[in-house]
XYZ file of C-alpha atoms in Angstrom:
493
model
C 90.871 -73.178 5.329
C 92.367 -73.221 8.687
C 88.711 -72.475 9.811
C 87.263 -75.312 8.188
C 90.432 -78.030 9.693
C 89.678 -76.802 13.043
C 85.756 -77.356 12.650
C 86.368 -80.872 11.191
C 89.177 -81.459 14.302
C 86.633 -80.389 17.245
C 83.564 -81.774 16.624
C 81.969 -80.426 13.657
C 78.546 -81.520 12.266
C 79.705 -81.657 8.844
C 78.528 -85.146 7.736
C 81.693 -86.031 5.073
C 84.649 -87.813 5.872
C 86.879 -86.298 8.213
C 89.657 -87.795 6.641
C 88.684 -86.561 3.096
C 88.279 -83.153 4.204
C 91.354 -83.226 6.153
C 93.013 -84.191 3.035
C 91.695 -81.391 0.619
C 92.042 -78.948 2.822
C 95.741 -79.591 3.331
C 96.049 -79.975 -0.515
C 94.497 -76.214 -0.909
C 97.075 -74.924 1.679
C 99.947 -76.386 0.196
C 102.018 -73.887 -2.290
C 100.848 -74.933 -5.830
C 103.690 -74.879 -8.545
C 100.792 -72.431 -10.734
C 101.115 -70.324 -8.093
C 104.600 -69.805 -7.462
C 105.103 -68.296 -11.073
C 106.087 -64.797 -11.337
C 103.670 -62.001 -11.220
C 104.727 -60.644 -14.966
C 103.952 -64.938 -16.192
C 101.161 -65.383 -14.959
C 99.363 -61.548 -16.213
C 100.794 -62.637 -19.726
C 99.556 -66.083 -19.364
C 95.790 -64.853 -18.738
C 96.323 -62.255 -21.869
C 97.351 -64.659 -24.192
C 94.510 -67.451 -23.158
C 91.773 -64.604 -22.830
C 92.849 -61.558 -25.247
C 90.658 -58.653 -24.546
C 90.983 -57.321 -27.640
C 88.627 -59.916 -28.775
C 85.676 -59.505 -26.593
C 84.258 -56.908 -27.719
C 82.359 -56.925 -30.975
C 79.267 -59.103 -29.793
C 77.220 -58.024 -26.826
C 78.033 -60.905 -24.399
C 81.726 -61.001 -25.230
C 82.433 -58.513 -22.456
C 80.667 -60.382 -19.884
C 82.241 -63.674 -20.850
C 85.687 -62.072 -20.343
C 85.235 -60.218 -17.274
C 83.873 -63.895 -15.558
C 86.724 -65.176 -16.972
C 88.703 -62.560 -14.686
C 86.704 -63.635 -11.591
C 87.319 -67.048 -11.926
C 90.828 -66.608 -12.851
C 91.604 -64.240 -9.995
C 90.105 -67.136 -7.224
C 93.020 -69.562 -8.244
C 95.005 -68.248 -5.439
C 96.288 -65.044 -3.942
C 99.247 -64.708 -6.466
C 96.889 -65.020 -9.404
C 94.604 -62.397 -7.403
C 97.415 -60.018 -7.236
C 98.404 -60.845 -10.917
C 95.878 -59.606 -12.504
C 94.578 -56.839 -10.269
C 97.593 -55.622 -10.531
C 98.094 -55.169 -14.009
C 96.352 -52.069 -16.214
C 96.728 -54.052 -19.721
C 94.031 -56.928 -18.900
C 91.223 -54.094 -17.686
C 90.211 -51.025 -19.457
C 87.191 -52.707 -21.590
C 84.260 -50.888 -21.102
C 80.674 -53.096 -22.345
C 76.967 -52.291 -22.603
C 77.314 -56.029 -21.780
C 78.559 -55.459 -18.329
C 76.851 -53.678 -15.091
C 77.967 -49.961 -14.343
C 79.599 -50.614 -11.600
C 82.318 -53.207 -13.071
C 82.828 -50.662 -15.950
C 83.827 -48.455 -13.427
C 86.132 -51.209 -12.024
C 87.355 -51.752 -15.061
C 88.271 -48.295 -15.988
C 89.854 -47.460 -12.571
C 92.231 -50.619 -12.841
C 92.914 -50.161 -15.733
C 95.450 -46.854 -14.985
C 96.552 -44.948 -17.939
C 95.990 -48.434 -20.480
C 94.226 -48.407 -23.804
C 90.649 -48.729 -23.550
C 88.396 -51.629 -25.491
C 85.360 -50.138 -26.110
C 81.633 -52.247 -26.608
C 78.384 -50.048 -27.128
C 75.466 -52.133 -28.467
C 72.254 -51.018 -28.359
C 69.463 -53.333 -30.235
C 66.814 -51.937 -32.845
C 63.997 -52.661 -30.148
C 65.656 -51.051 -27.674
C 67.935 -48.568 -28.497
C 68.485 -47.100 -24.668
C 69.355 -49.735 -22.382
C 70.138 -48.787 -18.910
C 73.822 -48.907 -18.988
C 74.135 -47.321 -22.469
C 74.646 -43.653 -21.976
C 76.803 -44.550 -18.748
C 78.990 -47.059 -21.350
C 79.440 -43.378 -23.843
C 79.561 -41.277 -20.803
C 83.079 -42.593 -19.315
C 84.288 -43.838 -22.547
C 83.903 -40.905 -25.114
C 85.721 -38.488 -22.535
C 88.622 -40.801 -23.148
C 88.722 -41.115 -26.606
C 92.069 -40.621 -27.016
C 92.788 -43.942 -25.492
C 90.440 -46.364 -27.566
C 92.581 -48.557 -29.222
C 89.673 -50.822 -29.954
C 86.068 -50.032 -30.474
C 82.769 -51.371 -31.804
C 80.002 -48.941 -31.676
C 76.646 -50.629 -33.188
C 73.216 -49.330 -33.405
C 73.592 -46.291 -31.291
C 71.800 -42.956 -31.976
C 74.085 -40.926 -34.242
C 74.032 -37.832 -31.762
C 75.501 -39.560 -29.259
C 78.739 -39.909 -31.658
C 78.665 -37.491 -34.342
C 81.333 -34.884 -32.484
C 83.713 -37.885 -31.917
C 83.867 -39.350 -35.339
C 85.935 -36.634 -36.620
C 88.042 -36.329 -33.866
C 91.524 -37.728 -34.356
C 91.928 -41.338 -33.424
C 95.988 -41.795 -32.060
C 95.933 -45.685 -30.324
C 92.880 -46.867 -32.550
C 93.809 -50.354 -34.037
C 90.197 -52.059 -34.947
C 86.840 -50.018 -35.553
C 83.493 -51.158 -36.158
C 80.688 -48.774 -36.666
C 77.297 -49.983 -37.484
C 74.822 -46.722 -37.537
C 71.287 -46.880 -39.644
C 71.232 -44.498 -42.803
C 68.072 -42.502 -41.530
C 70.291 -42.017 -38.651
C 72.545 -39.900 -40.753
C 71.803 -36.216 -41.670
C 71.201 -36.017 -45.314
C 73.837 -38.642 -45.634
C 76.699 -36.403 -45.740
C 80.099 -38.202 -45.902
C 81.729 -38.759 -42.395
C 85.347 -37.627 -42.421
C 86.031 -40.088 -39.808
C 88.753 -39.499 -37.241
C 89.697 -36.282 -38.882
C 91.658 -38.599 -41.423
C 94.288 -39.243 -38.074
C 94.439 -42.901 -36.968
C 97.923 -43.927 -37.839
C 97.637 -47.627 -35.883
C 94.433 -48.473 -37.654
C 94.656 -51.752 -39.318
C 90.822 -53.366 -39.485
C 87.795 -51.465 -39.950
C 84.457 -52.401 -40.373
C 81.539 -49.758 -41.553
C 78.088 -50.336 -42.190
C 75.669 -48.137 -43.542
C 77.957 -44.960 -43.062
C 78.989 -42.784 -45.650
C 82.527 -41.878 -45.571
C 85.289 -39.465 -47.057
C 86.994 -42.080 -48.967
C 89.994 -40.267 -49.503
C 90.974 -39.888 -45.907
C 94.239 -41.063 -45.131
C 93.114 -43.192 -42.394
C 92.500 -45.712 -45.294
C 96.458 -46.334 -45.765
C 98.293 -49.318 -44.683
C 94.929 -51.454 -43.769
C 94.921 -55.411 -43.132
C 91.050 -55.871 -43.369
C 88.286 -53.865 -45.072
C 84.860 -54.579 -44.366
C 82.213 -52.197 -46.102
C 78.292 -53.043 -45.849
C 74.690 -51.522 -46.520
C 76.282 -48.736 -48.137
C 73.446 -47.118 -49.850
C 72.723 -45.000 -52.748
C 75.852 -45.064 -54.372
C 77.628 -43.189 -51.911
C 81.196 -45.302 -52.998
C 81.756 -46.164 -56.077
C 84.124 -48.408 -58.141
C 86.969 -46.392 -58.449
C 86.969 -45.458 -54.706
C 87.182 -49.158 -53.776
C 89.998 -49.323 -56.437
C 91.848 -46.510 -54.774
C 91.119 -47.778 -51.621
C 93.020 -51.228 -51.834
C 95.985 -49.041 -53.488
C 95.814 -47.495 -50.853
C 96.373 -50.610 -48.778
C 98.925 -52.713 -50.732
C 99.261 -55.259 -47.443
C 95.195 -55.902 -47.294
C 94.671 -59.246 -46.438
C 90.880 -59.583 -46.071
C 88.693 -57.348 -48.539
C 84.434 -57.801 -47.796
C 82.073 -55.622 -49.544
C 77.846 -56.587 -48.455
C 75.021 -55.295 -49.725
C 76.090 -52.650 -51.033
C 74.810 -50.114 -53.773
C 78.057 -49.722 -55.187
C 78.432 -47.042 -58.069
C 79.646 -48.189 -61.771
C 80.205 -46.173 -64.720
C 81.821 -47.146 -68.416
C 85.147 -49.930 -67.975
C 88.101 -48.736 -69.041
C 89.690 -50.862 -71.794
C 92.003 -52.930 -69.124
C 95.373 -52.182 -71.135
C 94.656 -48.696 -69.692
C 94.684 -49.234 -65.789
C 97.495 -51.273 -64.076
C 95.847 -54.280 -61.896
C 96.591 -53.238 -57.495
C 99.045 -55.046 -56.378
C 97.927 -56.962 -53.973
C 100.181 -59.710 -52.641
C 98.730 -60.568 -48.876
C 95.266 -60.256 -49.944
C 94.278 -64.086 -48.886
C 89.997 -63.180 -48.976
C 87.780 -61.481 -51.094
C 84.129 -61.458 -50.141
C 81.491 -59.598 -52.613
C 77.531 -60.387 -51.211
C 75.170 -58.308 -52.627
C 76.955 -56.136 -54.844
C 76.169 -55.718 -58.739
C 78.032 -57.714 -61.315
C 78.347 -54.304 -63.121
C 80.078 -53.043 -60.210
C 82.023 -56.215 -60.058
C 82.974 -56.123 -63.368
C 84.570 -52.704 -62.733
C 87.055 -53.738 -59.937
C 88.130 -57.541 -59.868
C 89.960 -57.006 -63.238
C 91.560 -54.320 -61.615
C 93.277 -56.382 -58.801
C 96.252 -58.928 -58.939
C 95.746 -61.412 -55.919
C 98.430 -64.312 -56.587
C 97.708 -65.672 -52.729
C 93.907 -65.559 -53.029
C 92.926 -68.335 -51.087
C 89.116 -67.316 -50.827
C 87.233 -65.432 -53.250
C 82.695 -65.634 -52.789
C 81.079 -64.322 -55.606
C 77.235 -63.627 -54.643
C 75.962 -60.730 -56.850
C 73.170 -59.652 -58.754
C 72.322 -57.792 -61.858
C 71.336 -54.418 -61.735
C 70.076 -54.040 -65.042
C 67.648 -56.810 -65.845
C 66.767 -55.301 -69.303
C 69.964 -55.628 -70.624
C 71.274 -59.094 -71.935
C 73.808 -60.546 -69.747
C 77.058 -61.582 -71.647
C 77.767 -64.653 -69.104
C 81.259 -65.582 -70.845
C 82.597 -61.612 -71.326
C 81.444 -61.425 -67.546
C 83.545 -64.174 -66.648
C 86.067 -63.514 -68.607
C 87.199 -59.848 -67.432
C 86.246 -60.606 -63.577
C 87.878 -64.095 -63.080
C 90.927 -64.245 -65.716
C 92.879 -62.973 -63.061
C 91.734 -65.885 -60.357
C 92.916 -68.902 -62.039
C 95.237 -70.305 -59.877
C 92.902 -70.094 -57.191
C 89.899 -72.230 -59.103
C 92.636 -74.861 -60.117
C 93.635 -75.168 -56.487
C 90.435 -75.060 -54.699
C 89.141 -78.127 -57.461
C 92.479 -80.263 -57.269
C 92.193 -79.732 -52.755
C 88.567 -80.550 -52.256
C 87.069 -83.837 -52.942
C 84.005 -82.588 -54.307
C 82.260 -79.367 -55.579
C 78.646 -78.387 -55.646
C 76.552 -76.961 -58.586
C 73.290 -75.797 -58.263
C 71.546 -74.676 -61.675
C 68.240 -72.161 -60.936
C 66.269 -70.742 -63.411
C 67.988 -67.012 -62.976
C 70.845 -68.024 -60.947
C 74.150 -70.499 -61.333
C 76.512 -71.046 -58.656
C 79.155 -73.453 -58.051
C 80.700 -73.814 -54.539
C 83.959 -75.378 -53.770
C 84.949 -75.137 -50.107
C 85.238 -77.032 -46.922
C 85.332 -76.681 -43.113
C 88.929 -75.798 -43.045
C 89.630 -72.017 -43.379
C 92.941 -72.249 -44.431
C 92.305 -74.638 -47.659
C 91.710 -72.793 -50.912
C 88.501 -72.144 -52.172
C 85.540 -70.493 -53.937
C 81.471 -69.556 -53.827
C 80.831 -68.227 -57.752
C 76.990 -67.003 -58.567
C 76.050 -66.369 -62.506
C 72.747 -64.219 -61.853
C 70.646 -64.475 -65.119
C 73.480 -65.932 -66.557
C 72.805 -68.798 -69.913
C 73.255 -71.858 -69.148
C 75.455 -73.060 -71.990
C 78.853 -70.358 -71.537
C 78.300 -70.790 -67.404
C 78.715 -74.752 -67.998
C 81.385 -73.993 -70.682
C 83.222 -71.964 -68.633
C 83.076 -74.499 -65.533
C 83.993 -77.786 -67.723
C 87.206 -75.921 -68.774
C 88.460 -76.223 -65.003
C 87.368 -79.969 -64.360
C 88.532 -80.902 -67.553
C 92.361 -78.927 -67.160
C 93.764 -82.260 -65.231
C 91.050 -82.344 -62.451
C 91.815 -85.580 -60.257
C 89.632 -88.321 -60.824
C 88.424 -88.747 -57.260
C 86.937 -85.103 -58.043
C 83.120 -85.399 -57.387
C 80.558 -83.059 -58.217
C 76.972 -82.681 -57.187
C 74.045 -81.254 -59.698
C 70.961 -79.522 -58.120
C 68.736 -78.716 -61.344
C 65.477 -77.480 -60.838
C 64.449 -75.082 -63.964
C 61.199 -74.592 -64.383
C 61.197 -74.606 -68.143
C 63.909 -75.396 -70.313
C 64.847 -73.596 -73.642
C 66.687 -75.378 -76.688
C 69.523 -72.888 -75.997
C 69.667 -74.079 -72.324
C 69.420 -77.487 -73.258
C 72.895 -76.989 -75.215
C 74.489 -76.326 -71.887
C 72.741 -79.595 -70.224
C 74.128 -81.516 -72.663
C 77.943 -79.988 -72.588
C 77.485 -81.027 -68.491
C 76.234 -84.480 -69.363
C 79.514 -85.351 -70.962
C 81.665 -83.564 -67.912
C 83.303 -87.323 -66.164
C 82.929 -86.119 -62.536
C 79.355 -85.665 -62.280
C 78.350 -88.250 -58.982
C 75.199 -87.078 -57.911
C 72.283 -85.109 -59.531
C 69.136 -84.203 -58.098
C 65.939 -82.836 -59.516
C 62.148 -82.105 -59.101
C 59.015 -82.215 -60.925
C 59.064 -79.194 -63.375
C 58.027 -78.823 -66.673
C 61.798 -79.286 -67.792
C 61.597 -82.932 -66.052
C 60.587 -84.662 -69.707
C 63.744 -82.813 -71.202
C 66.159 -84.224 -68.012
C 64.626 -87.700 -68.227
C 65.331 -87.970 -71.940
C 68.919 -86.723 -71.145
C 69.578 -88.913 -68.328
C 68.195 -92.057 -70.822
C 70.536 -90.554 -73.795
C 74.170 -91.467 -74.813
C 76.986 -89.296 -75.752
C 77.271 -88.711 -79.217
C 81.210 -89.635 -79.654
C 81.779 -91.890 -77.089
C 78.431 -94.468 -76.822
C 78.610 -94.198 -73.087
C 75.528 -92.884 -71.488
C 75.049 -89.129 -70.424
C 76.712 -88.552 -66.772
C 78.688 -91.504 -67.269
C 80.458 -91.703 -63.621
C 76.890 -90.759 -62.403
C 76.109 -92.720 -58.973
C 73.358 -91.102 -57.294
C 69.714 -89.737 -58.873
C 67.839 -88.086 -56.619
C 64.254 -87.217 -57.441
C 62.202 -85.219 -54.846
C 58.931 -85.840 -54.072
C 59.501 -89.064 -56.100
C 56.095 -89.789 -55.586
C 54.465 -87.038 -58.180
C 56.607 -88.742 -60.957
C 55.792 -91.459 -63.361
C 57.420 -94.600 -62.712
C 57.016 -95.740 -66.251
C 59.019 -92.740 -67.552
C 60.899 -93.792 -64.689
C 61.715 -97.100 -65.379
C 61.767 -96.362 -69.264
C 64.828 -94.039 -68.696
C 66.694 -96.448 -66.877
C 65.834 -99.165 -69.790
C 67.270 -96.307 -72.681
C 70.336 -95.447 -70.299
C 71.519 -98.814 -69.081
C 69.827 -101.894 -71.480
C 70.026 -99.884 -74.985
C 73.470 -98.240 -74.461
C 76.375 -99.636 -76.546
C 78.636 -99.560 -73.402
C 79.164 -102.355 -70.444
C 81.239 -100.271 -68.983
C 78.364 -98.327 -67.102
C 79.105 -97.400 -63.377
C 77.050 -98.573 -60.518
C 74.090 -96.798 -60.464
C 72.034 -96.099 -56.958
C 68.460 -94.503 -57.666
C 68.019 -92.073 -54.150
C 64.412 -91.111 -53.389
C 63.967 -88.846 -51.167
């Protein structure tokens, strides 16, 4: 700075305003109050803004956060010294980052815990910085205290996995199942990581029994294959784990066998667990462990499952019964917080979604694969009917191809439900058995089907018959015995 005030002073070139520059440079040079904090405030100012421990699951976390660094370190020499000086905001080692500032980081980082990224992608599973990342990391092991190790040859890991795991905190591992010698369980860490409190394992067989599965937060399990876990070692994992708070299980081939009568088994306790995430899991193998867990603060529970035996009938209402009875006061919440809900009815598939953009409001994703119409409907009027607010709205998506008289029964039962707003439909073959519906009036009442209905919407409204059209509307509006109707807006789309 002094450089630059004696260049604008004697006769520089510079073509800006002498006395603009004169001005900012005397602004940089005076003491700045950010920069007259102490040393120890200003390191735990940058680790609470920036926490490394987050910036290392995704590949260009690492590199975000060590720019961050840079930029930080320019606000002026105290900052500099700040954080150059202290171990605890260094030590993260990233296939994201260039050899050379791994190196940095390690040496600054003086005898700290480590945060460890190694990503390699399925197209290229060597990158150039890869084996460098493993080769000054796994040495260390003993100092992870954070770690996400993704698509990486198994080799290159196999050794460490059973090697005790003292500082470790959070783990992902993501390995491929080929990758895996005849799929032989992984005692991981030797069954010693007494800090661990998150882990996250996909496609890995593990001991399930290993004591490094006590006194977890969060519990994330996905593509576990071939029944390598089963329902009773999820089970004895959350007892395992009485302060879980976030339970996920994806994709998973997850092993079943005959359901204990439920007066037999005492529901986990359970009491922190706020999520519970099942994608891709059987509703056999469902129906084997939610019964079997008591989660009064449940604030999310997403319900996307199929069935695993197609050639057996699916009992909708027993199936909802034993899995959700325990999960009321989480529907009732999740209906009476949201302003609206959305049900979409498929040929083989129900699911009714009640959930918004904020995290911390209750709420609920619920699939019915091959499940009848008429108990899934049955079982979803009971909730909007138990003293569901008024303002409730919900939105229909129908689009069966056919329609059976059984099916039909469960139509009707959601034709009389009051908080039906919005329905949309295509052209099927069921769109003759809709249309008559739509025209229809309740039995008891006199007021027409979906009586607070305010939106149709027909897709490709074009393919559709305006007369059958226009003689629904005639049958629903002209020929009911009500004048009560609601305003009714006909969407095309």
């Amino acid at each position: 700075m002094t450089f630059l005030r004696d260049k604008v002073l004697y006769g520089s070139t510079l073509q800006f305003s002498t006395a603009k520059i004169l001005a900012m440079v005397d602004q940089w040079n005076a003491p700045q109050p950010v920069s007259q904090l102490p040393l120890e405030l200003i390191a735990l100012t940058v680790a609470l803004g920036f926490p490394i421990t987050e910036c290392f699951t995704e590949p260009k976390e690492g590199f975000h956060y060590m720019k961050t660094l840079t930029y930080l370190a320019t606000v002026s020499r105290a900052w500099r010294n700040a954080i150059l000086g202290t171990p605890s905001l260094w030590g993260l080692l990233s296939t994201s980052l260039p050899p050379h500032i791994n190196h940095i980081s390690l040496q600054r980082s003086g005898a700290c815990s480590l945060i460890v990224g190694a990503t390699t992608s399925v197209s290229d599973r060597q990158l150039s910085n890869f084996d460098e990342v493993l080769d000054i990391a796994l040495p260390r092991w003993n100092r992870w205290s954070h770690a996400s190790l993704a698509l990486l040859p198994f080799k290159h890991v196999v050794q460490h996995l059973s090697s005790p795991a003292p500082l470790l905190e959070k783990f992902r591992l993501w390995l491929h199942n080929q990758d895996i010698p005849q799929l032989v369980p992984i005692d991981l860490f030797g069954g010693h990581a007494p800090r661990l409190q998150d882990i996250s394992v996909y496609g890995t067989p593990l001991v399930w029994d290993s004591e490094i599965f006590q006194g977890l937060r969060k519990l994330n399990l996905e593509g576990i294959a071939n029944k390598l876990i089963s329902s009773d070692h999820i089970l004895g994992l959350l007892a395992a784990s009485p302060s879980l708070e976030l339970l996920a299980i994806l994709d998973s081939d997850v092993g079943f066998g005959p359901l204990p009568p439920s007066s037999t088994q005492t529901p986990v306790q359970l009491s922190n667990l706020g999520t519970i995430i099942f994608v891709g899991i059987s509703v056999e193998a469902v129906v084997n462990i939610l019964p079997f867990i008591c989660a009064p603060n449940c604030g999310l529970l997403q319900l996307e499952t199929y069935q695993e035996d197609v050639e057996t009938l699916f009992d909708t209402a027993d199936y909802l019964r034993q899995s959700l009875s325990n999960f009321d006061t989480l529907l009732h919440s999740a209906i009476a917080f949201h302003g609206s809900s959305q049900l979409s009815l498929w040929q083989h598939l129900t699911e009714w979604q009640c959930s918004g953009a904020n995290l911390d409001a209750p709420g609920f994703v619920i699939d019915f694969p091959f499940a009848a119409l008429t108990p899934a409907i049955s079982w979803i009027s009971q909730y909007l009917e138990a003293g569901l607010s008024s303002t409730h709205q919900m939105d229909v998506t129908f689009t069966f191809r056919s329609i059976d008289p059984e099916d039909l029964v469960g139509l009707k039962t959601l034709a009389g439900v009051p908080n039906v707003r919005t329905f949309t439909t295509d052209l099927r073959p069921s769109s003759g058995a809709v249309l008559d519906l739509l025209g229809s009036t309740q039995d008891v009442t006199g007021l027409p089907t979906f009586p607070a209905l305010e939106v149709l919407q027909l897709v490709e409204v074009w393919r559709w018959l305006w007369q059958d059209l226009e003689m629904m509307l005639v049958r629903r509006y002209e020929e009911s015995n009500s004048s009560s109707s609601s305003d009714y807006v006909l969407y095309v789309e």
